[in-house]
Amino acid sequence: MSDEIGKPYPRRDGRAKVTGEAVYSYEWPVPGILYGVLVTSNLAKGRITAVDSAAAEREPGVIAVLTPFNAMKLPGGAKPADTGDRVVQVLQDDQILYSNQPVAVAIADTFERALHAAAQVRVSAQALPFTVRMADELHAAFPHDIRTSAGSQPADQLRGDVEAALRRAEHKVEADYETPPETHNPLEPHATLAVWSGDRLTLYDATQGIFGVRKKLAKAFALPPGNVRVITKYVGGGFGCKGSAWSHVVIAALAAKQLGRPVKIALTRPQMFGIVGGRPQTQQKISAAADKDGRLIALRHETVSTTSRFDDFIEPAALVSRHQYQCENIETKHRLVRLDIGTPTYMRAPGESSGSFALESAIDELAHELGIDPIDFRLKNYAETDPIEGKPFSSKSLRRCYELGAERFGWQKRTRRPELVLRAGKLVGTGMATAAYPANYTKASAIARMNPDGTVLVQSGAVDIGGGTYTVMAQVAAETLGVPYEKVKFDLGDTEMPEAPRSGGSITAASVASAVEAACRALRQKLDAMGERPRKPVEALGEVAPSEERKKYALHSFGAQFAEVEVDPDLGMVRVTRLVGAFAAGRILNASLARSQFMGGMVWGIGMALHEHSVYDEKLGRIMTRDLADYHVPSHKDVVIVDPIFIPVEKDDVVDPAGVKGIGEIGITGAAAAIGNAVFNATGKRVRALPITPDKLL
Amino acid sequence: MRLFTFQRAANVDEAVASGAGAAFLAGGTNLVDLMKIEVLNPERVLDVSRLDLAKIELREGALQIGALASNTAVAEHAEVMRAAPGLSQALLSGASPQLRNAATVGGNLLQRTRCAYYRDLGTRCNKREPNSGCDAMEGWTRMHAVLGVSDKCIAAHPSDMCVALYALEAMVRVRGPAGERDIPIGELHLLPGDHPEREFSLRPAELITGVRVPIDALAARSRYVKVRDRQSYAFALASCAAAVQVEGGAIRAARFALGGVGTKPWRVPEAERSMQGRPPTRETFARAAEIALRGAVPRRDNAFKVELAKRTAVRALMLSAGAPS
Ligand SMILES: Cc1cc2nc3c(=O)[nH]c(=O)nc-3n(C[C@H](O)[C@H](O)[C@H](O)COP(=O)(O)OP(=O)(O)OC[C@H]3O[C@@H](n4cnc5c(N)ncnc54)[C@H](O)[C@@H]3O)c2cc1C
Ligand code: SF4
């Protein structure tokens, strides 16, 4: 009963998922359902002049083809519902703004027939000039404020005099780093199922945030939010792309309304590339300098990332440099360029993953230039307080992470200079990097109910995107109420439940756990006041919100990543033979699920370092790597030893009432840099543009 | 997918008799994939997957491999591993275990290119639609060929198995309305030339019944090296099947075929001859590789393949010769 928190309970949804019992959004049994398949544009930019759907409509089972010319007008329009909401393309006008944009939807009585019908639709359009090349638009790069789960922050920041420090520096590194556009590919593609009953809409949607979806749909159809119900019981991976309600969600609701029947739409794998975001490309320039004792005296991190013509998403890649190391002179700048592409979005550790690749590579370069061990160099520049704002950290166990990780990895045995260390004909190298991610927390609510039979039901309108929310919240409730874990059921994923934030920015565990604790504490008080076992259900609501106190601190999780690689000296193939990550992230709610989260992030780090790249055909403005044969993520053979370790309880009374820092994203941060640094150690070659493919090492 | 008629052939004769105008279905890992995205649209699909053509045996100095033997069965066959290890290695370097279990030798021989444009109906492709143009040419060419290209098509041949079979000088046995014939593997695949839509030298209704791999001292030395963007489950950037026989410190016979870089599996007789009588050294092999890549036509994204293919060839030749690298 006590000490439930932290125990390695297996995932409560695990069995249902592996046996196929789990009902995902697309599979919700609804009688009379119609299947929609999007028709997407081949052109990157243009105006639709005609849509010929005659052939498609003649096919058996086809009900309709909705196009900009016959789709109903949305009563509330297609504009975003708030600043965090994305601009969508929902058959309301004739504009083509990027390749693969939805331009029509074919509706039929089976999925196969809808898919075939969609392929028969012919779209005529007048082509307009476009570019998907960052270089073409760099001249028009503009500063843009940063919006993250932690709120809004300025694009630029300057402390001290970076220029002067660089000028007098004895040791410096000035280098350009690049990360390519990448695309999320959760196994479950985006899917939504829309059912109308009069002016009430129910959506079963594969989303990370049901309340955001409700808000958007209520706005589009000019309904009070209460008329829209969103249900999400299982999500087959989100990683950020399911953080927003994209075009297909509105189109499904629109088609269902117009046709007077329930409609569901799932994106095909190729449709994942462009319509529903992706990590934007970045170009980052780092200028870093140290004095002869190895103290960082200047750090400048300038980053440019891409967004669409019609919406602003910024990858805050230079944020990491505002917090990572002690330095008197720090400057960071964020710029955006507009291209004729679909709007990018949050992708696991947006900013911190791409930004840490640049910063942590540059730090490695500087340590090498100084002839100092990379850990020693980082320790010399350890930030005891936030380097820009001077605030104390609510908790920071990075030193311990370096120690634990180095010991586990065997860092002491490393040779510093890149030398040709051969093992079975392969060059072997090691590298490390710092990992860090903000400890986000926001308002959330939950309700707890004690039943007369002693069972407990706790509910919150959060979602479980695979991280283990169902499981850990039951643990938190059991411990807070002092009842056995088995007696507690935690339910989620319904807008009829108390509101919880979108599952993004590693925010759910911290926020919802705090709300669950609050609800359970309130319930405990009620029960204690009653004195005896209740004869009817007793409920209590818990609501939490960030305190003023929190603002006085810098709040982050930290970690250290260590990589060992083998590189074929002639053929350039890289294999990450070992990855060790040591993390400190507040109180760990479930040791087994936490390990999975860290591990998943680290594996993605291998993909970021070596594989992932959404390759554009610049002439067509189209992503050509649109399936999982061409868009590479690590295969089993690419993942050899991935070994995350963590501090079970990093005490933190400030971060949030539950003392939890999110762990969904930190695992990827620093990983690509550690691998790149190991490749340098093995080969003497510094690859500054990801992914590190064989051709770059020839 | 378009509507089609499905038939199942009871035996080889029936398959050949009703094969005209139909697509033979074996493992389906390539055909069905392409039908789903409406790149291949046969009106008739003739299932040959249950025909009695899955035998693998060593007979008359050759490995006789039935067209319906699975890629896994061939790769893991004891005689294959012993007598032609390069073939086993090539197969194991391809696709994934699940795919190899389903994929057959016949289907692997005729698998279509992985050119991303060929698979994308939103682009122009001469192979898919004759004379419509080729968007790959000025586009993303990283996975494309540098050898055997034409101004109509630069698609790389994708198979690993075929590269090994070519180095082993395999014969492909086919049965058609006019009877049985053997096609040297080097003549099965056509260069794109002016007609990239013509991919194979098979005649209408010809069914592949098997492959014959001559077994000799050279085959026993065969090795396969594949370079790719990840450790598994990726098509070759460059690959090489090599077989080198050394006697008294000199190369007696040597063959090598390249994959990932040609519009078909690639061999250059002059390059192979250049090694004859020479010591099995890096220099000898590098010279042969140099000759093999003469005439390469690199493009922006695949220029690296010229150097990579040379190094891959040298590695495979060294391994086959047992030379220290
Ligand atoms: C994701 C993915 C990755 C892959 N990676 C690789 C790789 O790395 N290396 C590699 O080499 N391959 C790879 N492959 C391709 C794989 O090897 C082929 O799909 C497989 O070998 C085809 O065999 P099949 O029996 O399934 O052929 P099918 O799909 O049944 O047929 C393919 C073609 O051959 C014809 N055909 C089949 N049998 C006969 C016959 N007996 N006579 C005449 N015609 C016939 C069919 O009509 C069709 O045109 C990959 C495939 C996929 C999907
Ligand atoms: S290279 Fe060949 S297969 Fe690819 S698009 Fe061009 S013509 Fe088609």
mmCIF file of N, CA and C in Angstrom, chain B residues 107-140:
data_model
loop_
_atom_site.group_PDB
_atom_site.id
_atom_site.type_symbol
_atom_site.label_atom_id
_atom_site.label_comp_id
_atom_site.label_asym_id
_atom_site.label_seq_id
_atom_site.Cartn_x
_atom_site.Cartn_y
_atom_site.Cartn_z
ATOM 1 N N GLY B 107 10.666 -15.056 -57.401
ATOM 2 C CA GLY B 107 10.221 -13.685 -57.167
ATOM 3 C C GLY B 107 11.387 -12.743 -56.950
ATOM 4 N N ASN B 108 12.405 -13.225 -56.265
ATOM 5 C CA ASN B 108 13.578 -12.390 -56.020
ATOM 6 C C ASN B 108 14.253 -12.043 -57.348
ATOM 7 N N LEU B 109 14.319 -13.013 -58.261
ATOM 8 C CA LEU B 109 14.957 -12.762 -59.566
ATOM 9 C C LEU B 109 14.246 -11.627 -60.311
ATOM 10 N N LEU B 110 12.931 -11.553 -60.105
ATOM 11 C CA LEU B 110 12.153 -10.579 -60.882
ATOM 12 C C LEU B 110 11.670 -9.391 -60.036
ATOM 13 N N GLN B 111 12.230 -9.201 -58.873
ATOM 14 C CA GLN B 111 11.777 -8.069 -58.056
ATOM 15 C C GLN B 111 12.076 -6.763 -58.779
ATOM 16 N N ARG B 112 11.165 -5.798 -58.604
ATOM 17 C CA ARG B 112 11.284 -4.518 -59.304
ATOM 18 C C ARG B 112 12.182 -3.554 -58.538
ATOM 19 N N THR B 113 12.587 -2.534 -59.225
ATOM 20 C CA THR B 113 13.472 -1.533 -58.618
ATOM 21 C C THR B 113 12.820 -0.866 -57.417
ATOM 22 N N ARG B 114 13.630 -0.351 -56.514
ATOM 23 C CA ARG B 114 13.110 0.399 -55.373
ATOM 24 C C ARG B 114 13.131 1.907 -55.638
ATOM 25 N N CYS B 115 13.382 2.311 -56.855
ATOM 26 C CA CYS B 115 13.348 3.746 -57.178
ATOM 27 C C CYS B 115 12.078 4.349 -56.572
ATOM 28 N N ALA B 116 12.251 5.366 -55.734
ATOM 29 C CA ALA B 116 11.108 5.929 -55.001
ATOM 30 C C ALA B 116 10.105 6.576 -55.950
ATOM 31 N N TYR B 117 10.574 7.009 -57.098
ATOM 32 C CA TYR B 117 9.681 7.661 -58.067
ATOM 33 C C TYR B 117 8.814 6.626 -58.783
ATOM 34 N N TYR B 118 9.422 5.489 -59.041
ATOM 35 C CA TYR B 118 8.668 4.389 -59.651
ATOM 36 C C TYR B 118 7.463 4.039 -58.791
ATOM 37 N N ARG B 119 7.638 4.144 -57.493
ATOM 38 C CA ARG B 119 6.582 3.766 -56.559
ATOM 39 C C ARG B 119 5.638 4.919 -56.218
ATOM 40 N N ASP B 120 5.846 6.066 -56.812
ATOM 41 C CA ASP B 120 5.062 7.254 -56.446
ATOM 42 C C ASP B 120 4.267 7.721 -57.661
ATOM 43 N N LEU B 121 2.984 7.451 -57.660
ATOM 44 C CA LEU B 121 2.156 7.802 -58.820
ATOM 45 C C LEU B 121 2.079 9.305 -59.046
ATOM 46 N N GLY B 122 2.517 10.071 -58.091
ATOM 47 C CA GLY B 122 2.493 11.526 -58.256
ATOM 48 C C GLY B 122 3.684 12.056 -59.030
ATOM 49 N N THR B 123 4.545 11.174 -59.516
ATOM 50 C CA THR B 123 5.724 11.635 -60.259
ATOM 51 C C THR B 123 5.760 10.977 -61.634
ATOM 52 N N ARG B 124 6.674 11.453 -62.475
ATOM 53 C CA ARG B 124 6.825 10.878 -63.813
ATOM 54 C C ARG B 124 7.856 9.764 -63.785
ATOM 55 N N CYS B 125 7.597 8.697 -64.497
ATOM 56 C CA CYS B 125 8.511 7.553 -64.511
ATOM 57 C C CYS B 125 8.357 6.796 -65.818
ATOM 58 N N ASN B 126 9.445 6.723 -66.555
ATOM 59 C CA ASN B 126 9.422 6.026 -67.850
ATOM 60 C C ASN B 126 9.210 4.525 -67.710
ATOM 61 N N LYS B 127 9.633 4.005 -66.588
ATOM 62 C CA LYS B 127 9.492 2.560 -66.394
ATOM 63 C C LYS B 127 8.025 2.208 -66.134
ATOM 64 N N ARG B 128 7.371 3.035 -65.354
ATOM 65 C CA ARG B 128 5.976 2.808 -65.009
ATOM 66 C C ARG B 128 5.081 3.166 -66.175
ATOM 67 N N GLU B 129 5.412 4.280 -66.809
ATOM 68 C CA GLU B 129 4.587 4.783 -67.902
ATOM 69 C C GLU B 129 5.519 5.227 -69.022
ATOM 70 N N PRO B 130 5.704 4.375 -70.024
ATOM 71 C CA PRO B 130 6.703 4.652 -71.060
ATOM 72 C C PRO B 130 6.586 6.076 -71.621
ATOM 73 N N ASN B 131 7.747 6.702 -71.744
ATOM 74 C CA ASN B 131 7.843 8.033 -72.342
ATOM 75 C C ASN B 131 7.134 9.145 -71.579
ATOM 76 N N SER B 132 6.875 8.927 -70.292
ATOM 77 C CA SER B 132 6.257 10.009 -69.528
ATOM 78 C C SER B 132 7.320 10.941 -68.946
ATOM 79 N N GLY B 133 8.582 10.491 -68.972
ATOM 80 C CA GLY B 133 9.649 11.283 -68.373
ATOM 81 C C GLY B 133 10.166 10.593 -67.128
ATOM 82 N N CYS B 134 11.271 11.123 -66.602
ATOM 83 C CA CYS B 134 11.872 10.515 -65.412
ATOM 84 C C CYS B 134 12.193 11.609 -64.412
ATOM 85 N N ASP B 135 11.424 11.653 -63.333
ATOM 86 C CA ASP B 135 11.667 12.691 -62.329
ATOM 87 C C ASP B 135 12.884 12.397 -61.456
ATOM 88 N N ALA B 136 13.329 11.142 -61.464
ATOM 89 C CA ALA B 136 14.479 10.806 -60.624
ATOM 90 C C ALA B 136 15.746 11.483 -61.128
ATOM 91 N N MET B 137 15.846 11.514 -62.433
ATOM 92 C CA MET B 137 17.064 11.980 -63.101
ATOM 93 C C MET B 137 17.655 13.248 -62.471
ATOM 94 N N GLU B 138 16.822 14.255 -62.249
ATOM 95 C CA GLU B 138 17.299 15.514 -61.654
ATOM 96 C C GLU B 138 16.875 15.620 -60.193
ATOM 97 N N GLY B 139 16.428 14.501 -59.641
ATOM 98 C CA GLY B 139 15.905 14.559 -58.280
ATOM 99 C C GLY B 139 16.815 13.913 -57.267
ATOM 100 N N TRP B 140 16.216 13.135 -56.370
ATOM 101 C CA TRP B 140 16.959 12.473 -55.289
ATOM 102 C C TRP B 140 17.535 11.165 -55.823
#
